[in-house]
Amino acid sequence: MQYDMAKSTICTILRNKEALKADDVAKGVTILTKQRPKLLDEVDKLLLAWINQQELAGDSFHETIICKKALHIHHDLLATLPSTSTASVEEFKASGGWFDKFHPTNWNLSCNKAWRSS
């Protein structure tokens, strides 16, 4: 079977397959990195659950609402961490750049353009 990857990449994946399977990441994540805090993965998961609830209820929303909800979830998660853990957490801004990276990989939108704030 042919893959569009270097042989060394395939070997690394196979060598680390148990650790990769054990990682609990948000849907759509294709790149695992040590630089991305686990807290942000949790924000993504909870935000996706919220988005699914909104879609099932037939509610409409756009980028601004999603970013505000992400900030709210992040704030709530920070409140549950011990104070010593929060000192090392970077500020989360839920910026347009974050949204652009989060949005296309995490859910199917019936009308992508309607989700962007105007």
A tleap script that builds the chain and sets N, CA, C and O, in Angstrom:
source leaprc.protein.ff14SB
mol = sequence {
  NMET GLN TYR ASP MET ALA LYS SER THR ILE
  CYS THR ILE LEU ARG ASN LYS GLU ALA LEU
  LYS ALA ASP ASP VAL ALA LYS GLY VAL THR
  ILE LEU THR LYS GLN ARG PRO LYS LEU LEU
  ASP GLU VAL ASP LYS LEU LEU LEU ALA TRP
  ILE ASN GLN GLN GLU LEU ALA GLY ASP SER
  PHE HIE GLU THR ILE ILE CYS LYS LYS ALA
  LEU HIE ILE HIE HIE ASP LEU LEU ALA THR
  LEU PRO SER THR SER THR ALA SER VAL GLU
  GLU PHE LYS ALA SER GLY GLY TRP PHE ASP
  LYS PHE HIE PRO THR ASN TRP ASN LEU SER
  CYS ASN LYS ALA TRP ARG SER CSER
}
set mol.1.N position { 0.848 -1.181 0.000 }
set mol.1.CA position { 0.000 0.000 0.000 }
set mol.1.C position { 0.893 1.244 0.000 }
set mol.1.O position { 1.868 1.315 0.748 }
set mol.2.N position { 0.561 2.200 -0.824 }
set mol.2.CA position { 1.360 3.417 -0.970 }
set mol.2.C position { 0.734 4.565 -0.186 }
set mol.2.O position { -0.475 4.784 -0.267 }
set mol.3.N position { 1.542 5.296 0.569 }
set mol.3.CA position { 1.090 6.458 1.328 }
set mol.3.C position { 1.836 7.686 0.833 }
set mol.3.O position { 2.947 7.577 0.315 }
set mol.4.N position { 1.231 8.848 0.992 }
set mol.4.CA position { 1.887 10.094 0.604 }
set mol.4.C position { 2.718 10.635 1.757 }
set mol.4.O position { 2.605 11.806 2.119 }
set mol.5.N position { 3.547 9.784 2.325 }
set mol.5.CA position { 4.394 10.167 3.461 }
set mol.5.C position { 5.755 9.521 3.311 }
set mol.5.O position { 5.924 8.509 2.632 }
set mol.6.N position { 6.716 10.139 3.968 }
set mol.6.CA position { 8.058 9.575 3.972 }
set mol.6.C position { 8.062 8.269 4.771 }
set mol.6.O position { 7.290 8.106 5.716 }
set mol.7.N position { 8.927 7.359 4.386 }
set mol.7.CA position { 9.041 6.070 5.079 }
set mol.7.C position { 9.333 6.276 6.567 }
set mol.7.O position { 8.813 5.543 7.408 }
set mol.8.N position { 10.155 7.261 6.893 }
set mol.8.CA position { 10.491 7.514 8.297 }
set mol.8.C position { 9.258 7.947 9.096 }
set mol.8.O position { 9.135 7.617 10.276 }
set mol.9.N position { 8.335 8.696 8.447 }
set mol.9.CA position { 7.100 9.113 9.114 }
set mol.9.C position { 6.234 7.898 9.430 }
set mol.9.O position { 5.695 7.787 10.531 }
set mol.10.N position { 6.102 7.001 8.482 }
set mol.10.CA position { 5.327 5.773 8.689 }
set mol.10.C position { 5.932 4.955 9.823 }
set mol.10.O position { 5.209 4.439 10.676 }
set mol.11.N position { 7.248 4.837 9.833 }
set mol.11.CA position { 7.931 4.078 10.893 }
set mol.11.C position { 7.684 4.712 12.262 }
set mol.11.O position { 7.458 4.001 13.241 }
set mol.12.N position { 7.726 6.037 12.335 }
set mol.12.CA position { 7.484 6.733 13.595 }
set mol.12.C position { 6.052 6.500 14.067 }
set mol.12.O position { 5.815 6.264 15.252 }
set mol.13.N position { 5.114 6.565 13.152 }
set mol.13.CA position { 3.709 6.323 13.513 }
set mol.13.C position { 3.543 4.903 14.045 }
set mol.13.O position { 2.910 4.698 15.080 }
set mol.14.N position { 4.102 3.935 13.351 }
set mol.14.CA position { 3.982 2.539 13.789 }
set mol.14.C position { 4.677 2.310 15.128 }
set mol.14.O position { 4.176 1.562 15.968 }
set mol.15.N position { 5.805 2.936 15.326 }
set mol.15.CA position { 6.543 2.786 16.579 }
set mol.15.C position { 5.757 3.376 17.758 }
set mol.15.O position { 5.830 2.868 18.878 }
set mol.16.N position { 5.009 4.447 17.495 }
set mol.16.CA position { 4.276 5.129 18.563 }
set mol.16.C position { 2.770 4.863 18.525 }
set mol.16.O position { 1.998 5.610 19.126 }
set mol.17.N position { 2.346 3.810 17.826 }
set mol.17.CA position { 0.918 3.609 17.601 }
set mol.17.C position { 0.115 3.449 18.888 }
set mol.17.O position { -1.021 3.919 18.948 }
set mol.18.N position { 0.652 2.814 19.906 }
set mol.18.CA position { -0.102 2.645 21.159 }
set mol.18.C position { -0.320 3.992 21.853 }
set mol.18.O position { -1.410 4.263 22.357 }
set mol.19.N position { 0.703 4.823 21.878 }
set mol.19.CA position { 0.570 6.156 22.485 }
set mol.19.C position { -0.400 7.016 21.677 }
set mol.19.O position { -1.184 7.777 22.243 }
set mol.20.N position { -0.341 6.889 20.351 }
set mol.20.CA position { -1.244 7.666 19.501 }
set mol.20.C position { -2.693 7.230 19.687 }
set mol.20.O position { -3.595 8.069 19.714 }
set mol.21.N position { -2.921 5.936 19.815 }
set mol.21.CA position { -4.278 5.436 20.050 }
set mol.21.C position { -4.806 5.892 21.405 }
set mol.21.O position { -6.002 6.143 21.557 }
set mol.22.N position { -3.924 5.999 22.378 }
set mol.22.CA position { -4.330 6.363 23.734 }
set mol.22.C position { -4.665 7.842 23.870 }
set mol.22.O position { -5.385 8.226 24.791 }
set mol.23.N position { -4.153 8.682 22.966 }
set mol.23.CA position { -4.434 10.113 23.042 }
set mol.23.C position { -5.920 10.374 22.849 }
set mol.23.O position { -6.554 9.816 21.953 }
set mol.24.N position { -6.457 11.222 23.697 }
set mol.24.CA position { -7.866 11.577 23.660 }
set mol.24.C position { -7.960 12.983 23.086 }
set mol.24.O position { -7.822 13.965 23.815 }
set mol.25.N position { -8.193 13.080 21.781 }
set mol.25.CA position { -8.211 14.380 21.116 }
set mol.25.C position { -9.591 14.670 20.534 }
set mol.25.O position { -10.414 13.771 20.365 }
set mol.26.N position { -9.819 15.917 20.238 }
set mol.26.CA position { -11.097 16.329 19.659 }
set mol.26.C position { -11.238 15.781 18.243 }
set mol.26.O position { -10.244 15.520 17.566 }
set mol.27.N position { -12.463 15.613 17.812 }
set mol.27.CA position { -12.761 15.137 16.461 }
set mol.27.C position { -12.138 16.075 15.430 }
set mol.27.O position { -12.217 17.297 15.559 }
set mol.28.N position { -11.529 15.498 14.424 }
set mol.28.CA position { -10.972 16.298 13.350 }
set mol.28.C position { -9.504 16.643 13.539 }
set mol.28.O position { -8.873 17.137 12.603 }
set mol.29.N position { -8.937 16.402 14.717 }
set mol.29.CA position { -7.533 16.711 14.957 }
set mol.29.C position { -6.686 15.722 14.173 }
set mol.29.O position { -6.820 14.510 14.346 }
set mol.30.N position { -5.825 16.226 13.322 }
set mol.30.CA position { -4.980 15.363 12.501 }
set mol.30.C position { -3.508 15.478 12.867 }
set mol.30.O position { -2.689 14.678 12.414 }
set mol.31.N position { -3.170 16.460 13.675 }
set mol.31.CA position { -1.779 16.663 14.065 }
set mol.31.C position { -1.709 16.682 15.586 }
set mol.31.O position { -2.365 17.490 16.242 }
set mol.32.N position { -0.904 15.778 16.134 }
set mol.32.CA position { -0.695 15.766 17.574 }
set mol.32.C position { 0.599 16.506 17.870 }
set mol.32.O position { 1.629 16.255 17.244 }
set mol.33.N position { 0.539 17.388 18.795 }
set mol.33.CA position { 1.710 18.160 19.150 }
set mol.33.C position { 1.753 18.364 20.648 }
set mol.33.O position { 0.713 18.471 21.299 }
set mol.34.N position { 2.938 18.418 21.186 }
set mol.34.CA position { 3.085 18.655 22.620 }
set mol.34.C position { 2.875 20.132 22.949 }
set mol.34.O position { 2.695 20.496 24.110 }
set mol.35.N position { 2.900 20.983 21.911 }
set mol.35.CA position { 2.779 22.414 22.151 }
set mol.35.C position { 1.341 22.836 22.419 }
set mol.35.O position { 1.119 23.883 23.028 }
set mol.36.N position { 0.368 22.060 21.987 }
set mol.36.CA position { -1.039 22.421 22.183 }
set mol.36.C position { -1.491 21.902 23.546 }
set mol.36.O position { -1.451 20.698 23.801 }
set mol.37.N position { -1.914 22.799 24.409 }
set mol.37.CA position { -2.330 22.363 25.747 }
set mol.37.C position { -3.563 21.461 25.695 }
set mol.37.O position { -4.457 21.660 24.872 }
set mol.38.N position { -3.598 20.472 26.580 }
set mol.38.CA position { -4.738 19.559 26.653 }
set mol.38.C position { -6.014 20.320 26.993 }
set mol.38.O position { -7.112 19.895 26.633 }
set mol.39.N position { -5.866 21.440 27.684 }
set mol.39.CA position { -7.024 22.252 28.040 }
set mol.39.C position { -7.763 22.715 26.775 }
set mol.39.O position { -8.994 22.759 26.755 }
set mol.40.N position { -7.017 23.056 25.731 }
set mol.40.CA position { -7.654 23.490 24.485 }
set mol.40.C position { -8.361 22.340 23.777 }
set mol.40.O position { -9.385 22.550 23.126 }
set mol.41.N position { -7.827 21.124 23.898 }
set mol.41.CA position { -8.534 19.971 23.353 }
set mol.41.C position { -9.867 19.787 24.059 }
set mol.41.O position { -10.873 19.455 23.431 }
set mol.42.N position { -9.867 20.003 25.362 }
set mol.42.CA position { -11.096 19.884 26.135 }
set mol.42.C position { -12.092 20.977 25.740 }
set mol.42.O position { -13.294 20.727 25.656 }
set mol.43.N position { -11.588 22.185 25.499 }
set mol.43.CA position { -12.453 23.275 25.014 }
set mol.43.C position { -13.099 22.861 23.696 }
set mol.43.O position { -14.303 23.040 23.512 }
set mol.44.N position { -12.303 22.305 22.772 }
set mol.44.CA position { -12.822 21.873 21.475 }
set mol.44.C position { -13.922 20.826 21.642 }
set mol.44.O position { -14.968 20.911 20.999 }
set mol.45.N position { -13.682 19.841 22.505 }
set mol.45.CA position { -14.661 18.769 22.707 }
set mol.45.C position { -15.972 19.314 23.267 }
set mol.45.O position { -17.052 18.985 22.777 }
set mol.46.N position { -15.867 20.142 24.286 }
set mol.46.CA position { -17.076 20.690 24.892 }
set mol.46.C position { -17.795 21.635 23.939 }
set mol.46.O position { -19.025 21.675 23.910 }
set mol.47.N position { -17.040 22.387 23.170 }
set mol.47.CA position { -17.638 23.290 22.200 }
set mol.47.C position { -18.366 22.507 21.100 }
set mol.47.O position { -19.451 22.897 20.668 }
set mol.48.N position { -17.771 21.419 20.657 }
set mol.48.CA position { -18.430 20.585 19.651 }
set mol.48.C position { -19.739 20.011 20.180 }
set mol.48.O position { -20.732 19.952 19.455 }
set mol.49.N position { -19.742 19.588 21.441 }
set mol.49.CA position { -20.973 19.073 22.046 }
set mol.49.C position { -22.037 20.171 22.059 }
set mol.49.O position { -23.201 19.915 21.749 }
set mol.50.N position { -21.640 21.380 22.414 }
set mol.50.CA position { -22.574 22.510 22.444 }
set mol.50.C position { -23.106 22.812 21.035 }
set mol.50.O position { -24.301 23.046 20.856 }
set mol.51.N position { -22.215 22.805 20.041 }
set mol.51.CA position { -22.615 23.067 18.665 }
set mol.51.C position { -23.631 22.016 18.204 }
set mol.51.O position { -24.633 22.348 17.569 }
set mol.52.N position { -23.365 20.755 18.527 }
set mol.52.CA position { -24.299 19.692 18.150 }
set mol.52.C position { -25.671 19.913 18.784 }
set mol.52.O position { -26.697 19.722 18.131 }
set mol.53.N position { -25.689 20.315 20.050 }
set mol.53.CA position { -26.966 20.605 20.720 }
set mol.53.C position { -27.699 21.742 20.022 }
set mol.53.O position { -28.913 21.680 19.826 }
set mol.54.N position { -26.961 22.774 19.651 }
set mol.54.CA position { -27.565 23.922 18.987 }
set mol.54.C position { -28.142 23.530 17.623 }
set mol.54.O position { -29.236 23.953 17.250 }
set mol.55.N position { -27.382 22.713 16.892 }
set mol.55.CA position { -27.850 22.279 15.581 }
set mol.55.C position { -29.106 21.422 15.700 }
set mol.55.O position { -30.037 21.566 14.908 }
set mol.56.N position { -29.131 20.523 16.696 }
set mol.56.CA position { -30.307 19.674 16.901 }
set mol.56.C position { -31.532 20.498 17.277 }
set mol.56.O position { -32.657 20.159 16.911 }
set mol.57.N position { -31.304 21.575 18.008 }
set mol.57.CA position { -32.405 22.446 18.413 }
set mol.57.C position { -32.831 23.384 17.281 }
set mol.57.O position { -33.830 24.092 17.400 }
set mol.58.N position { -32.079 23.385 16.198 }
set mol.58.CA position { -32.407 24.240 15.057 }
set mol.58.C position { -31.982 25.684 15.238 }
set mol.58.O position { -32.415 26.559 14.489 }
set mol.59.N position { -31.138 25.940 16.226 }
set mol.59.CA position { -30.665 27.305 16.462 }
set mol.59.C position { -29.601 27.683 15.442 }
set mol.59.O position { -28.852 26.832 14.962 }
set mol.60.N position { -29.546 28.964 15.120 }
set mol.60.CA position { -28.506 29.443 14.219 }
set mol.60.C position { -27.518 30.290 15.020 }
set mol.60.O position { -27.883 30.936 16.002 }
set mol.61.N position { -26.293 30.273 14.591 }
set mol.61.CA position { -25.244 31.043 15.253 }
set mol.61.C position { -24.117 31.256 14.264 }
set mol.61.O position { -24.107 30.660 13.188 }
set mol.62.N position { -23.172 32.102 14.624 }
set mol.62.CA position { -22.075 32.414 13.718 }
set mol.62.C position { -20.774 32.482 14.497 }
set mol.62.O position { -20.738 32.190 15.692 }
set mol.63.N position { -19.723 32.864 13.821 }
set mol.63.CA position { -18.375 32.865 14.381 }
set mol.63.C position { -18.295 33.583 15.723 }
set mol.63.O position { -17.682 33.069 16.659 }
set mol.64.N position { -18.896 34.746 15.831 }
set mol.64.CA position { -18.804 35.520 17.071 }
set mol.64.C position { -19.394 34.753 18.247 }
set mol.64.O position { -18.809 34.724 19.330 }
set mol.65.N position { -20.537 34.141 18.039 }
set mol.65.CA position { -21.181 33.376 19.113 }
set mol.65.C position { -20.332 32.167 19.489 }
set mol.65.O position { -20.170 31.862 20.670 }
set mol.66.N position { -19.792 31.481 18.488 }
set mol.66.CA position { -18.960 30.309 18.749 }
set mol.66.C position { -17.713 30.709 19.530 }
set mol.66.O position { -17.331 30.024 20.479 }
set mol.67.N position { -17.078 31.807 19.141 }
set mol.67.CA position { -15.875 32.271 19.845 }
set mol.67.C position { -16.196 32.678 21.287 }
set mol.67.O position { -15.423 32.387 22.199 }
set mol.68.N position { -17.327 33.345 21.493 }
set mol.68.CA position { -17.717 33.721 22.849 }
set mol.68.C position { -17.971 32.485 23.699 }
set mol.68.O position { -17.586 32.447 24.867 }
set mol.69.N position { -18.613 31.477 23.126 }
set mol.69.CA position { -18.874 30.234 23.851 }
set mol.69.C position { -17.562 29.531 24.173 }
set mol.69.O position { -17.409 28.990 25.268 }
set mol.70.N position { -16.618 29.527 23.244 }
set mol.70.CA position { -15.311 28.915 23.486 }
set mol.70.C position { -14.600 29.613 24.644 }
set mol.70.O position { -14.005 28.953 25.495 }
set mol.71.N position { -14.661 30.941 24.677 }
set mol.71.CA position { -14.048 31.690 25.788 }
set mol.71.C position { -14.721 31.343 27.111 }
set mol.71.O position { -14.052 31.183 28.131 }
set mol.72.N position { -16.042 31.230 27.089 }
set mol.72.CA position { -16.794 30.887 28.300 }
set mol.72.C position { -16.408 29.486 28.800 }
set mol.72.O position { -16.192 29.289 29.996 }
set mol.73.N position { -16.324 28.525 27.884 }
set mol.73.CA position { -15.928 27.163 28.253 }
set mol.73.C position { -14.514 27.162 28.814 }
set mol.73.O position { -14.247 26.512 29.824 }
set mol.74.N position { -13.608 27.885 28.163 }
set mol.74.CA position { -12.221 27.963 28.634 }
set mol.74.C position { -12.159 28.546 30.041 }
set mol.74.O position { -11.443 28.035 30.902 }
set mol.75.N position { -12.909 29.610 30.267 }
set mol.75.CA position { -12.949 30.242 31.589 }
set mol.75.C position { -13.466 29.253 32.643 }
set mol.75.O position { -12.908 29.155 33.735 }
set mol.76.N position { -14.536 28.522 32.305 }
set mol.76.CA position { -15.093 27.536 33.235 }
set mol.76.C position { -14.096 26.423 33.548 }
set mol.76.O position { -13.979 25.991 34.695 }
set mol.77.N position { -13.381 25.964 32.526 }
set mol.77.CA position { -12.385 24.913 32.744 }
set mol.77.C position { -11.229 25.415 33.602 }
set mol.77.O position { -10.727 24.687 34.459 }
set mol.78.N position { -10.810 26.653 33.374 }
set mol.78.CA position { -9.737 27.227 34.199 }
set mol.78.C position { -10.155 27.303 35.660 }
set mol.78.O position { -9.337 27.099 36.557 }
set mol.79.N position { -11.426 27.597 35.898 }
set mol.79.CA position { -11.922 27.713 37.276 }
set mol.79.C position { -11.870 26.379 38.007 }
set mol.79.O position { -11.818 26.349 39.236 }
set mol.80.N position { -11.883 25.271 37.260 }
set mol.80.CA position { -11.848 23.960 37.903 }
set mol.80.C position { -10.424 23.489 38.190 }
set mol.80.O position { -10.227 22.530 38.936 }
set mol.81.N position { -9.435 24.157 37.606 }
set mol.81.CA position { -8.039 23.772 37.826 }
set mol.81.C position { -7.521 24.343 39.142 }
set mol.81.O position { -7.947 25.415 39.572 }
set mol.82.N position { -6.601 23.623 39.777 }
set mol.82.CA position { -5.953 24.195 40.969 }
set mol.82.C position { -5.185 25.459 40.590 }
set mol.82.O position { -4.709 25.580 39.462 }
set mol.83.N position { -5.064 26.383 41.511 }
set mol.83.CA position { -4.418 27.672 41.209 }
set mol.83.C position { -2.977 27.499 40.735 }
set mol.83.O position { -2.485 28.328 39.970 }
set mol.84.N position { -2.300 26.460 41.164 }
set mol.84.CA position { -0.918 26.243 40.710 }
set mol.84.C position { -0.889 25.828 39.243 }
set mol.84.O position { 0.088 26.103 38.546 }
set mol.85.N position { -1.942 25.172 38.764 }
set mol.85.CA position { -1.986 24.745 37.359 }
set mol.85.C position { -2.281 25.905 36.431 }
set mol.85.O position { -1.783 25.933 35.306 }
set mol.86.N position { -3.075 26.856 36.874 }
set mol.86.CA position { -3.479 27.954 36.002 }
set mol.86.C position { -2.349 28.943 35.743 }
set mol.86.O position { -2.417 29.712 34.784 }
set mol.87.N position { -1.330 28.940 36.563 }
set mol.87.CA position { -0.226 29.877 36.377 }
set mol.87.C position { 0.520 29.608 35.069 }
set mol.87.O position { 1.050 30.535 34.458 }
set mol.88.N position { 0.562 28.348 34.639 }
set mol.88.CA position { 1.314 28.003 33.433 }
set mol.88.C position { 0.442 27.979 32.172 }
set mol.88.O position { 0.945 27.689 31.087 }
set mol.89.N position { -0.847 28.277 32.296 }
set mol.89.CA position { -1.755 28.242 31.150 }
set mol.89.C position { -1.663 29.547 30.376 }
set mol.89.O position { -1.770 30.636 30.939 }
set mol.90.N position { -1.459 29.407 29.055 }
set mol.90.CA position { -1.407 30.602 28.210 }
set mol.90.C position { -2.800 31.175 28.031 }
set mol.90.O position { -3.800 30.465 28.146 }
set mol.91.N position { -2.854 32.473 27.748 }
set mol.91.CA position { -4.127 33.133 27.514 }
set mol.91.C position { -4.767 32.584 26.232 }
set mol.91.O position { -4.095 32.407 25.215 }
set mol.92.N position { -6.057 32.323 26.301 }
set mol.92.CA position { -6.819 31.838 25.150 }
set mol.92.C position { -7.718 32.967 24.683 }
set mol.92.O position { -8.498 33.509 25.465 }
set mol.93.N position { -7.612 33.324 23.398 }
set mol.93.CA position { -8.336 34.488 22.899 }
set mol.93.C position { -9.528 34.135 22.015 }
set mol.93.O position { -10.358 34.999 21.734 }
set mol.94.N position { -9.628 32.884 21.572 }
set mol.94.CA position { -10.691 32.482 20.644 }
set mol.94.C position { -10.766 33.472 19.476 }
set mol.94.O position { -11.836 33.983 19.145 }
set mol.95.N position { -9.644 33.720 18.880 }
set mol.95.CA position { -9.533 34.692 17.785 }
set mol.95.C position { -10.058 34.109 16.477 }
set mol.95.O position { -10.426 32.937 16.399 }
set mol.96.N position { -10.081 34.943 15.474 }
set mol.96.CA position { -10.476 34.493 14.145 }
set mol.96.C position { -9.560 33.394 13.628 }
set mol.96.O position { -10.010 32.468 12.953 }
set mol.97.N position { -8.280 33.497 13.944 }
set mol.97.CA position { -7.330 32.460 13.543 }
set mol.97.C position { -7.637 31.129 14.204 }
set mol.97.O position { -7.581 30.078 13.566 }
set mol.98.N position { -7.966 31.182 15.502 }
set mol.98.CA position { -8.358 29.958 16.204 }
set mol.98.C position { -9.608 29.379 15.545 }
set mol.98.O position { -9.681 28.175 15.301 }
set mol.99.N position { -10.584 30.226 15.257 }
set mol.99.CA position { -11.837 29.767 14.646 }
set mol.99.C position { -11.578 29.119 13.293 }
set mol.99.O position { -12.151 28.073 12.988 }
set mol.100.N position { -10.720 29.731 12.480 }
set mol.100.CA position { -10.419 29.188 11.158 }
set mol.100.C position { -9.812 27.785 11.257 }
set mol.100.O position { -10.086 26.928 10.417 }
set mol.101.N position { -8.997 27.556 12.275 }
set mol.101.CA position { -8.382 26.236 12.447 }
set mol.101.C position { -9.374 25.244 13.043 }
set mol.101.O position { -9.357 24.063 12.696 }
set mol.102.N position { -10.230 25.713 13.929 }
set mol.102.CA position { -11.200 24.853 14.587 }
set mol.102.C position { -12.333 24.468 13.644 }
set mol.102.O position { -12.693 23.295 13.548 }
set mol.103.N position { -12.880 25.426 12.968 }
set mol.103.CA position { -14.119 25.309 12.201 }
set mol.103.C position { -14.109 24.249 11.096 }
set mol.103.O position { -14.960 23.361 11.136 }
set mol.104.N position { -13.217 24.282 10.126 }
set mol.104.CA position { -13.386 23.368 8.991 }
set mol.104.C position { -13.155 21.908 9.334 }
set mol.104.O position { -13.685 21.029 8.655 }
set mol.105.N position { -12.381 21.629 10.364 }
set mol.105.CA position { -12.057 20.239 10.659 }
set mol.105.C position { -13.027 19.604 11.622 }
set mol.105.O position { -12.965 18.392 11.828 }
set mol.106.N position { -13.913 20.360 12.218 }
set mol.106.CA position { -14.675 19.804 13.315 }
set mol.106.C position { -16.154 19.576 13.100 }
set mol.106.O position { -16.768 18.850 13.882 }
set mol.107.N position { -16.738 20.141 12.110 }
set mol.107.CA position { -18.141 19.821 11.877 }
set mol.107.C position { -18.532 20.124 10.451 }
set mol.107.O position { -17.903 20.936 9.772 }
set mol.108.N position { -19.575 19.463 10.011 }
set mol.108.CA position { -20.087 19.685 8.651 }
set mol.108.C position { -21.168 20.743 8.720 }
set mol.108.O position { -22.170 20.576 9.416 }
set mol.109.N position { -20.971 21.801 8.018 }
set mol.109.CA position { -21.960 22.865 8.007 }
set mol.109.C position { -22.745 22.790 6.708 }
set mol.109.O position { -22.179 22.617 5.629 }
set mol.110.N position { -24.043 22.921 6.832 }
set mol.110.CA position { -24.852 22.867 5.624 }
set mol.110.C position { -24.603 24.080 4.756 }
set mol.110.O position { -24.712 24.009 3.532 }
set mol.111.N position { -24.272 25.181 5.379 }
set mol.111.CA position { -23.998 26.410 4.615 }
set mol.111.C position { -22.844 27.134 5.291 }
set mol.111.O position { -23.060 27.996 6.144 }
set mol.112.N position { -21.633 26.789 4.916 }
set mol.112.CA position { -20.430 27.336 5.559 }
set mol.112.C position { -20.427 28.847 5.654 }
set mol.112.O position { -20.054 29.395 6.691 }
set mol.113.N position { -20.830 29.530 4.605 }
set mol.113.CA position { -20.718 30.980 4.574 }
set mol.113.C position { -21.634 31.655 5.594 }
set mol.113.O position { -21.337 32.750 6.070 }
set mol.114.N position { -22.737 31.004 5.924 }
set mol.114.CA position { -23.665 31.600 6.872 }
set mol.114.C position { -23.077 31.619 8.281 }
set mol.114.O position { -23.560 32.355 9.142 }
set mol.115.N position { -22.056 30.830 8.520 }
set mol.115.CA position { -21.495 30.729 9.861 }
set mol.115.C position { -20.456 31.816 10.128 }
set mol.115.O position { -20.078 32.049 11.276 }
set mol.116.N position { -20.010 32.460 9.103 }
set mol.116.CA position { -19.061 33.555 9.288 }
set mol.116.C position { -19.829 34.813 9.658 }
set mol.116.O position { -20.861 35.116 9.061 }
set mol.117.N position { -19.326 35.538 10.637 }
set mol.117.CA position { -20.023 36.777 11.012 }
set mol.117.C position { -19.874 37.784 9.880 }
set mol.117.O position { -18.850 37.828 9.198 }
set mol.118.N position { -20.906 38.585 9.693 }
set mol.118.CA position { -20.846 39.551 8.604 }
set mol.118.C position { -20.498 40.919 9.109 }
set mol.118.O position { -20.404 41.862 8.324 }
savepdb mol mol.pdb
quit
